[in-house]
mmCIF file as gemmi writes it, N, C-alpha and C atoms, coordinates in Angstrom:
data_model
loop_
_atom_site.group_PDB
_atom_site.id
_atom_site.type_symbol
_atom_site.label_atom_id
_atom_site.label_alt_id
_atom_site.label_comp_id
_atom_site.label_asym_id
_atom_site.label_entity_id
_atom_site.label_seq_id
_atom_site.pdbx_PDB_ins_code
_atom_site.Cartn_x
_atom_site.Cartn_y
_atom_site.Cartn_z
_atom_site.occupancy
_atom_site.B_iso_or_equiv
_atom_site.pdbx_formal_charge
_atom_site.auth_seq_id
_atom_site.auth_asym_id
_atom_site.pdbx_PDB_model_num
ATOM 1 N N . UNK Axp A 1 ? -184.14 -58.87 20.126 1 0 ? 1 A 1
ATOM 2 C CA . UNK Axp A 1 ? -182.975 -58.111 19.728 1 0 ? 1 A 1
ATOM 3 C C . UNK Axp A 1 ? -181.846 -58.384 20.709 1 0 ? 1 A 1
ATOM 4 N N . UNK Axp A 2 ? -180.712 -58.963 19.769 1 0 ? 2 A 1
ATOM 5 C CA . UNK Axp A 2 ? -179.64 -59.21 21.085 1 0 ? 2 A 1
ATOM 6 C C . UNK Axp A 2 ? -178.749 -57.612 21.212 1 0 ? 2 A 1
ATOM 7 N N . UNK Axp A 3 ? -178.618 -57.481 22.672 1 0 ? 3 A 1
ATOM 8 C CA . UNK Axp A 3 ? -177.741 -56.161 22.509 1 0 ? 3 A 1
ATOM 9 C C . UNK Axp A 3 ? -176.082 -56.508 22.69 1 0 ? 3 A 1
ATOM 10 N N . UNK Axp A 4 ? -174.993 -56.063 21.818 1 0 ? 4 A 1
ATOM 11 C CA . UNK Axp A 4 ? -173.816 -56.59 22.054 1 0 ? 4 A 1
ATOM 12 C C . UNK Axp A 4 ? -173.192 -55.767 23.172 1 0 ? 4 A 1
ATOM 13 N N . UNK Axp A 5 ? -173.521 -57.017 24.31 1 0 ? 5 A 1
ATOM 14 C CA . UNK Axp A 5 ? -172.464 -56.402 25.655 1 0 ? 5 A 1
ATOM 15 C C . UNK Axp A 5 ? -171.058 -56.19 25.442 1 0 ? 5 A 1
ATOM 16 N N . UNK Axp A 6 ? -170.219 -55.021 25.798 1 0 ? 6 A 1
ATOM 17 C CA . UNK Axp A 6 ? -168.81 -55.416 25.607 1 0 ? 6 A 1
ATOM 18 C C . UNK Axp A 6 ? -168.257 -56.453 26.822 1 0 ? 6 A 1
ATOM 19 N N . UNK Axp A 7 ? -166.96 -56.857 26.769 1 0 ? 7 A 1
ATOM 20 C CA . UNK Axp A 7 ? -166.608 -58.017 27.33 1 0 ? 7 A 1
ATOM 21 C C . UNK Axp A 7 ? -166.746 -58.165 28.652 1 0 ? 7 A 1
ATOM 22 N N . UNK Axp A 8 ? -166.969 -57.441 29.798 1 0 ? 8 A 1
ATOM 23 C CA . UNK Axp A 8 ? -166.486 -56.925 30.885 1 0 ? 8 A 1
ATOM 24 C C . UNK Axp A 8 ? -167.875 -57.001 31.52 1 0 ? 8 A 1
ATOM 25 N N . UNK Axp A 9 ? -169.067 -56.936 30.383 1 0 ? 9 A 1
ATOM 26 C CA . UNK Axp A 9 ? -170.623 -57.521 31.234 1 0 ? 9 A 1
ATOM 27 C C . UNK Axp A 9 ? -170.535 -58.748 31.059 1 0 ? 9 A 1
ATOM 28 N N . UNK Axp A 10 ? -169.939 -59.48 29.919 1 0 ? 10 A 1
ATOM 29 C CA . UNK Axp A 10 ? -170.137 -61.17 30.055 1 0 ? 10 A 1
ATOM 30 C C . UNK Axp A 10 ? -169.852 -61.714 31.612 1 0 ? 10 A 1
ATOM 31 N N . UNK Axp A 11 ? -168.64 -61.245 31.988 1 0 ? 11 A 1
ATOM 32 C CA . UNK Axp A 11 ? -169.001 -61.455 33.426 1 0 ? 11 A 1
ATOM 33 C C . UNK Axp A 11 ? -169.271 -61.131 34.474 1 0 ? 11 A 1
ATOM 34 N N . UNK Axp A 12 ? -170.127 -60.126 34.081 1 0 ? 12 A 1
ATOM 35 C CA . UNK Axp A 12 ? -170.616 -59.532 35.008 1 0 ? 12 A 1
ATOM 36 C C . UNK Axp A 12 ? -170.066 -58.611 35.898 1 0 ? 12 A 1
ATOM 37 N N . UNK Axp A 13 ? -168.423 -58.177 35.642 1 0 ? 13 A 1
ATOM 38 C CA . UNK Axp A 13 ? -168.137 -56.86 36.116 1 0 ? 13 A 1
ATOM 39 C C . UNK Axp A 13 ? -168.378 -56.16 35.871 1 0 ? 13 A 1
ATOM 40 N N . UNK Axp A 14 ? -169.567 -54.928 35.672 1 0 ? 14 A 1
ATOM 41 C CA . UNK Axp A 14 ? -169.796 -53.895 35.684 1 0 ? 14 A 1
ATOM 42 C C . UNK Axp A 14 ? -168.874 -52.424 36.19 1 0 ? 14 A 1
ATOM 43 N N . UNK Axp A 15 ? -168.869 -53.003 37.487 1 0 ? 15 A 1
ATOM 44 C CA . UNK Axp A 15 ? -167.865 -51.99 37.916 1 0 ? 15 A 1
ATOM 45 C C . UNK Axp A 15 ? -166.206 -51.351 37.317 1 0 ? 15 A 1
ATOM 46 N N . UNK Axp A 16 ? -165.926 -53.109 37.047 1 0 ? 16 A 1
ATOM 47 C CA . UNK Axp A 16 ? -164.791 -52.724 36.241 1 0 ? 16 A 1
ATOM 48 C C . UNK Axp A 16 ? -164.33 -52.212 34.438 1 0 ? 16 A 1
ATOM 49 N N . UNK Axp A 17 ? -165.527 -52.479 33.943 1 0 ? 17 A 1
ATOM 50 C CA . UNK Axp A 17 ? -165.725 -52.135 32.755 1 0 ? 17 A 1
ATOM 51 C C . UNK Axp A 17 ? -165.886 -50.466 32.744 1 0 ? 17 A 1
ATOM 52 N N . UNK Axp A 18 ? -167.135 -49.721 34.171 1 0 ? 18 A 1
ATOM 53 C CA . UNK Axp A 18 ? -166.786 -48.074 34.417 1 0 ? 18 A 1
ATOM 54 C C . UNK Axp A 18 ? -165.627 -47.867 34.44 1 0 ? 18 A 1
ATOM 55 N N . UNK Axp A 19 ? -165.474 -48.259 35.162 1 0 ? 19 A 1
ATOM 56 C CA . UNK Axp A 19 ? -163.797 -47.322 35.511 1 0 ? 19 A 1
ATOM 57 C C . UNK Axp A 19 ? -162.81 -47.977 34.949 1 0 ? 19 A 1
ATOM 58 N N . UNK Axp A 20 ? -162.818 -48.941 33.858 1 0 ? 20 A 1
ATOM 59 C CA . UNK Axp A 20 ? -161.482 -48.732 32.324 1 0 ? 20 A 1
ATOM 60 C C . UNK Axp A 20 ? -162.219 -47.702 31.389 1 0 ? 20 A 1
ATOM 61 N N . UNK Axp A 21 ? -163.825 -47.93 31.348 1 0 ? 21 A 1
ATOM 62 C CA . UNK Axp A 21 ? -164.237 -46.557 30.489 1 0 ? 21 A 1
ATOM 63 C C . UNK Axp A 21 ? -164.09 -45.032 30.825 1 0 ? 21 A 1
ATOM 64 N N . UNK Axp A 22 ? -164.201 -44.898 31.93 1 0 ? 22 A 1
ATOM 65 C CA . UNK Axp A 22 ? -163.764 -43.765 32.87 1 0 ? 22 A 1
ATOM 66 C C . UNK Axp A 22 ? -162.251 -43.33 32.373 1 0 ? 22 A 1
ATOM 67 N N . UNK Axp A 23 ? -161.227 -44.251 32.462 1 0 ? 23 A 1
ATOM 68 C CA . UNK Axp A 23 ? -159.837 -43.682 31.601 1 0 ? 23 A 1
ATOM 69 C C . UNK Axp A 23 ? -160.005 -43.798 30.576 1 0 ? 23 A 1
ATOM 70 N N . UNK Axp A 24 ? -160.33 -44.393 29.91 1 0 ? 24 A 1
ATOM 71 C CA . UNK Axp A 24 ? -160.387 -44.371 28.392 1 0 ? 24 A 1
ATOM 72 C C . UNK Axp A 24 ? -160.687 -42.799 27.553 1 0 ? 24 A 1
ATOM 73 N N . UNK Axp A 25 ? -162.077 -42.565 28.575 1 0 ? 25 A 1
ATOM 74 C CA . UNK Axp A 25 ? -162.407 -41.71 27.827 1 0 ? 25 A 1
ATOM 75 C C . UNK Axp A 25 ? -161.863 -39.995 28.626 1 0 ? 25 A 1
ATOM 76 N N . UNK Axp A 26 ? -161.208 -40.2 29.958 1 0 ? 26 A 1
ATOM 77 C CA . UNK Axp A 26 ? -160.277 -39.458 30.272 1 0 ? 26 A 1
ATOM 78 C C . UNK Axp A 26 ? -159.019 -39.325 28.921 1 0 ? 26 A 1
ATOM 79 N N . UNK Axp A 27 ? -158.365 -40.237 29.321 1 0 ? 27 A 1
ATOM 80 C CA . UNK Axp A 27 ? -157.286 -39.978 28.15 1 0 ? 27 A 1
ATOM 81 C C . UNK Axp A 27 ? -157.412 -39.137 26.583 1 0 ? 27 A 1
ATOM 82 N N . UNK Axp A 28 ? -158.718 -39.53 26.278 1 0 ? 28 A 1
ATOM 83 C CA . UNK Axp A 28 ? -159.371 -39.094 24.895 1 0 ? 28 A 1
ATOM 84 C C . UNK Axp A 28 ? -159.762 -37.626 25.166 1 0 ? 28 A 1
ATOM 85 N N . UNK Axp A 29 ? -159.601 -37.098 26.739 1 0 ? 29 A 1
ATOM 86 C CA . UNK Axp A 29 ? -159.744 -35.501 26.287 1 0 ? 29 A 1
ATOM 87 C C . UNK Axp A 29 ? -161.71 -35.053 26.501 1 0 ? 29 A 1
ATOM 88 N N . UNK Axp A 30 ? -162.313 -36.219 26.987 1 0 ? 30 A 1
ATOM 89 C CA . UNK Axp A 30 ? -163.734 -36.125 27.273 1 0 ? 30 A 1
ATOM 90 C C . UNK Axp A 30 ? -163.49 -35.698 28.757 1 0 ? 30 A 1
ATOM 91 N N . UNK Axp A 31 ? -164.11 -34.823 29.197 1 0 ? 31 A 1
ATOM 92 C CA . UNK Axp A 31 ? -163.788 -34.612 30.683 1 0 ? 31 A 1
ATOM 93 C C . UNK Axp A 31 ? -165.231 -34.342 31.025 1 0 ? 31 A 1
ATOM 94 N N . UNK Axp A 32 ? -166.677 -33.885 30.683 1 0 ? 32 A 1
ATOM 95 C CA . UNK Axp A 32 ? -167.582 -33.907 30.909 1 0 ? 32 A 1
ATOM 96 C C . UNK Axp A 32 ? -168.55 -35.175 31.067 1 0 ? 32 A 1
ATOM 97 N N . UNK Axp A 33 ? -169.354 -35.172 32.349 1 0 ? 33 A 1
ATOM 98 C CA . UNK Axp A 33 ? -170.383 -36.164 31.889 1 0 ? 33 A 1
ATOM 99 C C . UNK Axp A 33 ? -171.026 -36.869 30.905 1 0 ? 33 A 1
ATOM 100 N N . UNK Axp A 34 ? -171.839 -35.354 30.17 1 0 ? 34 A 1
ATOM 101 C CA . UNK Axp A 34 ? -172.812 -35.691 29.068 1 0 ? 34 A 1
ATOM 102 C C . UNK Axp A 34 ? -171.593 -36.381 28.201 1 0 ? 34 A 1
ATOM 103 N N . UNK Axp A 35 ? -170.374 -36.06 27.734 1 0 ? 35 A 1
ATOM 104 C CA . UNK Axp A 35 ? -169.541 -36.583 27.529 1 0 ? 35 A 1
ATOM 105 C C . UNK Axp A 35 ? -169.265 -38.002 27.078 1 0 ? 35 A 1
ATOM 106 N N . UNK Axp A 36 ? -169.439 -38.3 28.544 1 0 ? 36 A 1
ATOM 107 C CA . UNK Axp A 36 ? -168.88 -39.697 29.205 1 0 ? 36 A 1
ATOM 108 C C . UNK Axp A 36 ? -170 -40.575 28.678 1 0 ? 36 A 1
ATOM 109 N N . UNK Axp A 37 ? -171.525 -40.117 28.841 1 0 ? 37 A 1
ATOM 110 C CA . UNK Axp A 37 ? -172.94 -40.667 28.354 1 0 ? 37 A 1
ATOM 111 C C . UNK Axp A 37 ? -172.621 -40.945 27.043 1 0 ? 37 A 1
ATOM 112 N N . UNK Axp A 38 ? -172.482 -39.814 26.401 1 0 ? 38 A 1
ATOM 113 C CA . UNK Axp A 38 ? -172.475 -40.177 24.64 1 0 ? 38 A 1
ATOM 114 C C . UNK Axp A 38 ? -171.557 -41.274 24.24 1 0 ? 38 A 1
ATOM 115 N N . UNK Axp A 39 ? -170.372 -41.2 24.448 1 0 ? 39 A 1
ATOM 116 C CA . UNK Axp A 39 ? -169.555 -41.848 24.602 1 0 ? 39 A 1
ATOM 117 C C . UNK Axp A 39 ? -170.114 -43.562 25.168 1 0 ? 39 A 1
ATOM 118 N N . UNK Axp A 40 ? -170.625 -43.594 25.934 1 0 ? 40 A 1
ATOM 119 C CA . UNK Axp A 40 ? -171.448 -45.138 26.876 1 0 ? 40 A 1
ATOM 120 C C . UNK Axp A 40 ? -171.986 -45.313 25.596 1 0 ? 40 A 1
ATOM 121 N N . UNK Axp A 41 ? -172.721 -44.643 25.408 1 0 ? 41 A 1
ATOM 122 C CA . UNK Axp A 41 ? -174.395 -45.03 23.976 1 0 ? 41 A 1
ATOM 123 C C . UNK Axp A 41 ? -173.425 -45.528 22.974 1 0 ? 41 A 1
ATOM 124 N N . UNK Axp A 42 ? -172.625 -44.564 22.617 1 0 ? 42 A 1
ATOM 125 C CA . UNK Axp A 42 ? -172.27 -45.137 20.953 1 0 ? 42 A 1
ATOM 126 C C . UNK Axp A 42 ? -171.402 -46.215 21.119 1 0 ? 42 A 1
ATOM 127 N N . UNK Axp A 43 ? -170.739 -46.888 22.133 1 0 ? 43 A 1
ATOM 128 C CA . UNK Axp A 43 ? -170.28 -48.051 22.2 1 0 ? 43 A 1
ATOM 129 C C . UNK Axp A 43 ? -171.04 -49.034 21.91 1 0 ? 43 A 1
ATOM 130 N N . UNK Axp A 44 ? -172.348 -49.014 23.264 1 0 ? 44 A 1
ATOM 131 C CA . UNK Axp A 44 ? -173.302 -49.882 23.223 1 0 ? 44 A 1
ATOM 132 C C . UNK Axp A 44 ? -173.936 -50.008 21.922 1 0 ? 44 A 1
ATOM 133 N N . UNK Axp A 45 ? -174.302 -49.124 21.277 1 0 ? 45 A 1
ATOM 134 C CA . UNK Axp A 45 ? -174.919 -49.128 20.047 1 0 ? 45 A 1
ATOM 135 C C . UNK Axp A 45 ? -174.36 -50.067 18.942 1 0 ? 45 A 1
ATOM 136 N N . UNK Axp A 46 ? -173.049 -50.184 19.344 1 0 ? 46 A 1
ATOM 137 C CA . UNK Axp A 46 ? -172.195 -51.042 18.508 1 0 ? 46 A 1
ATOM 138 C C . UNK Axp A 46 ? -171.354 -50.27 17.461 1 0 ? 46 A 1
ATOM 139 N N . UNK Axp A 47 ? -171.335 -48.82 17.285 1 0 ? 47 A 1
ATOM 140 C CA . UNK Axp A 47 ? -171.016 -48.171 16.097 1 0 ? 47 A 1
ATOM 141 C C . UNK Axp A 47 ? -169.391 -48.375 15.925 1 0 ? 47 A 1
ATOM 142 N N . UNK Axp A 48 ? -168.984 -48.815 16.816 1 0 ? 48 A 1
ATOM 143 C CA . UNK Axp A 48 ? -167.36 -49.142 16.191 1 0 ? 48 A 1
ATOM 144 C C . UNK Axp A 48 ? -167.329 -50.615 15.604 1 0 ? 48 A 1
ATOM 145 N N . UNK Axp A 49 ? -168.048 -51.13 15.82 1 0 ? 49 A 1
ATOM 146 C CA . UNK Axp A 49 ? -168.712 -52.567 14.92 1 0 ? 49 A 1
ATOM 147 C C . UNK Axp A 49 ? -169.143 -52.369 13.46 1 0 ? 49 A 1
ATOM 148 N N . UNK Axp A 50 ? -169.797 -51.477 13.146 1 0 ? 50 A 1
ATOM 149 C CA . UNK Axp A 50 ? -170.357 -51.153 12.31 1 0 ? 50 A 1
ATOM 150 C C . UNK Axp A 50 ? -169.158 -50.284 11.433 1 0 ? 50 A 1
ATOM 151 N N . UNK Axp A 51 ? -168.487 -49.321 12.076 1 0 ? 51 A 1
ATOM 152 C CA . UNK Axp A 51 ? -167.529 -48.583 11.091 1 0 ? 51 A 1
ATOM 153 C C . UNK Axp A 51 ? -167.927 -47.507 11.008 1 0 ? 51 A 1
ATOM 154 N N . UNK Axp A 52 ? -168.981 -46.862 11.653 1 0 ? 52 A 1
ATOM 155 C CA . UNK Axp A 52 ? -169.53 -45.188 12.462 1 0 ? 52 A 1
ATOM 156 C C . UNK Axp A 52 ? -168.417 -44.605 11.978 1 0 ? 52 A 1
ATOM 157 N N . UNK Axp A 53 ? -167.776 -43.375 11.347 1 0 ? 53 A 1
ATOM 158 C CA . UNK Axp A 53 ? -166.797 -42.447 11.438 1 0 ? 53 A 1
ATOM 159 C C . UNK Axp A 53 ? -167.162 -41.105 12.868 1 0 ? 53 A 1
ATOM 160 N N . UNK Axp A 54 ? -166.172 -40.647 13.917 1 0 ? 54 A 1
ATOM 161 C CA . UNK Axp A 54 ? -166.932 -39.441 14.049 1 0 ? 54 A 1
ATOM 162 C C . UNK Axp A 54 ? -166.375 -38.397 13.175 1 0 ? 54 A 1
ATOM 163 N N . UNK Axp A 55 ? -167.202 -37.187 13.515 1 0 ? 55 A 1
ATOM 164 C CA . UNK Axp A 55 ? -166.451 -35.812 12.713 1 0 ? 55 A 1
ATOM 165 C C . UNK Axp A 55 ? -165.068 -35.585 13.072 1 0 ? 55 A 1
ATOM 166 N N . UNK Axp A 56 ? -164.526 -35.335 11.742 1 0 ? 56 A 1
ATOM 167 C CA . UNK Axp A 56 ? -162.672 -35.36 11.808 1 0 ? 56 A 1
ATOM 168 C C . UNK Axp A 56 ? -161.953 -36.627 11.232 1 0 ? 56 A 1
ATOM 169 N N . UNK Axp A 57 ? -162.995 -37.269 11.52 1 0 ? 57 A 1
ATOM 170 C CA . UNK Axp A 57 ? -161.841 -39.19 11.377 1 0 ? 57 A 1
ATOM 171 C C . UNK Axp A 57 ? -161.884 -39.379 9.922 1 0 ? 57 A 1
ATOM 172 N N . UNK Axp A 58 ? -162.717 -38.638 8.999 1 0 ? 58 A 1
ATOM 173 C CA . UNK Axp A 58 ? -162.395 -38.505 7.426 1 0 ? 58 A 1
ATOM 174 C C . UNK Axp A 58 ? -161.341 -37.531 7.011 1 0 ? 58 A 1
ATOM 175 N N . UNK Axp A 59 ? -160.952 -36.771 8.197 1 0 ? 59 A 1
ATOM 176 C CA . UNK Axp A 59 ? -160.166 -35.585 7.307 1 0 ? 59 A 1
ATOM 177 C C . UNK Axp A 59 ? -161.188 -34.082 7.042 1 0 ? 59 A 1
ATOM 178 N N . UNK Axp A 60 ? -162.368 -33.976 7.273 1 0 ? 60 A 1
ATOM 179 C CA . UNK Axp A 60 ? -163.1 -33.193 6.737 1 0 ? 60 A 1
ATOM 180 C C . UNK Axp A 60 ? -164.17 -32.749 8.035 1 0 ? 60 A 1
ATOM 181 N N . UNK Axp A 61 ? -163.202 -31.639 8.544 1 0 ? 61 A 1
ATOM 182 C CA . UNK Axp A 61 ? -164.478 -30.93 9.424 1 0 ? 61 A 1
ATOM 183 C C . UNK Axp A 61 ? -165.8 -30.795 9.705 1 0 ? 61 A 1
ATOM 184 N N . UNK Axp A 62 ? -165.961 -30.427 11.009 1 0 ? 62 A 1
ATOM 185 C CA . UNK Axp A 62 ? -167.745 -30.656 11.425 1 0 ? 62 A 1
ATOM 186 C C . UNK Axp A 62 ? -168.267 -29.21 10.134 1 0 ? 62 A 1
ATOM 187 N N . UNK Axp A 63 ? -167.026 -28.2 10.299 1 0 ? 63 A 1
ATOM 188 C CA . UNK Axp A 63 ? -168.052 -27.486 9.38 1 0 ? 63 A 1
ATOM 189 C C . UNK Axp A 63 ? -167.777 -27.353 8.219 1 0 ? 63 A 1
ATOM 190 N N . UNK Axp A 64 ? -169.06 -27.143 6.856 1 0 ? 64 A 1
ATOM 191 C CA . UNK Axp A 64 ? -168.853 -27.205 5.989 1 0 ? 64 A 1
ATOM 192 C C . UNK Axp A 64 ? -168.151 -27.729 5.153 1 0 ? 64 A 1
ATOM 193 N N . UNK Axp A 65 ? -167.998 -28.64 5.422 1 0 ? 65 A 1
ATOM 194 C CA . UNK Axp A 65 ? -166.513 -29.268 4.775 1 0 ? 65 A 1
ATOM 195 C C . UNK Axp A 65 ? -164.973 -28.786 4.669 1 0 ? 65 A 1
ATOM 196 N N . UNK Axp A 66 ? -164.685 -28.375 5.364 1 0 ? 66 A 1
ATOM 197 C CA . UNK Axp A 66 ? -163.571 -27.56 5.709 1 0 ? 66 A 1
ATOM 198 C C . UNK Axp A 66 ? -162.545 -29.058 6.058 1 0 ? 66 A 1
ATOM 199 N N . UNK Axp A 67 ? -161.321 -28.539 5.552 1 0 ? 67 A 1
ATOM 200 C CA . UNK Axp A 67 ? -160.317 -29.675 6.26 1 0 ? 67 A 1
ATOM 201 C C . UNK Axp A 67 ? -160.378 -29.623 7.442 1 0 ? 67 A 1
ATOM 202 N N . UNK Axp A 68 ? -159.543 -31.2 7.665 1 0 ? 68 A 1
ATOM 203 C CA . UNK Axp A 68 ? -159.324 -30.767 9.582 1 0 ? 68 A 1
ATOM 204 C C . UNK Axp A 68 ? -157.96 -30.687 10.043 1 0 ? 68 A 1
ATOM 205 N N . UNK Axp A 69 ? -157.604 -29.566 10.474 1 0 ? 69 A 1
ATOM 206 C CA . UNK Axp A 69 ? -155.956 -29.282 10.565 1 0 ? 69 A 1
ATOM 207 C C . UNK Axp A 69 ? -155.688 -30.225 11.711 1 0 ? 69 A 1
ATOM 208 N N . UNK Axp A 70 ? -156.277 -30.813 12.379 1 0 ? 70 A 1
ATOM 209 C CA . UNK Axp A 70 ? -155.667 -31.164 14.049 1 0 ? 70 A 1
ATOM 210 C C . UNK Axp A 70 ? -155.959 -30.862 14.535 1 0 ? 70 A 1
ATOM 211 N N . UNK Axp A 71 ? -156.648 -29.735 15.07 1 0 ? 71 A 1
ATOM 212 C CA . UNK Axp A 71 ? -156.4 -29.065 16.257 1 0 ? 71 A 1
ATOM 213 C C . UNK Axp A 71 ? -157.526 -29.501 17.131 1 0 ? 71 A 1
């Protein structure tokens, strides 16, 4: 199974690939660890490759189907 590294392990910076993910997911309003983890996984996983939606990115709330105003 090949796993798709993003660009920043091809050469082997590690370090610098944390800490652009580190703002990235600052900017996005993630300020927790577990956070920051979930966020690591579903990259690696590839789900923005794939076309993953999260909750909201249809328009249609985590609950019940409720719109999503923004907020």
């Amino acid at each position: 199974m090949k796993v798709p590294w993003p660009a920043a392990f091809e050469d082997g910076d590690v370090r610098m690939f944390l800490e652009e993910l580190e703002d990235v997911v600052e900017l996005a309003g993630i300020r927790t660890d577990r956070g920051k983890l979930t966020t690591l996984r579903w990259l690696l996983k590839g789900s923005v490759e794939r076309g993953t939606k999260r909750p909201g990115e249809d328009g249609v709330g985590r609950r019940e189907g409720r719109l999503d105003r923004g907020l």
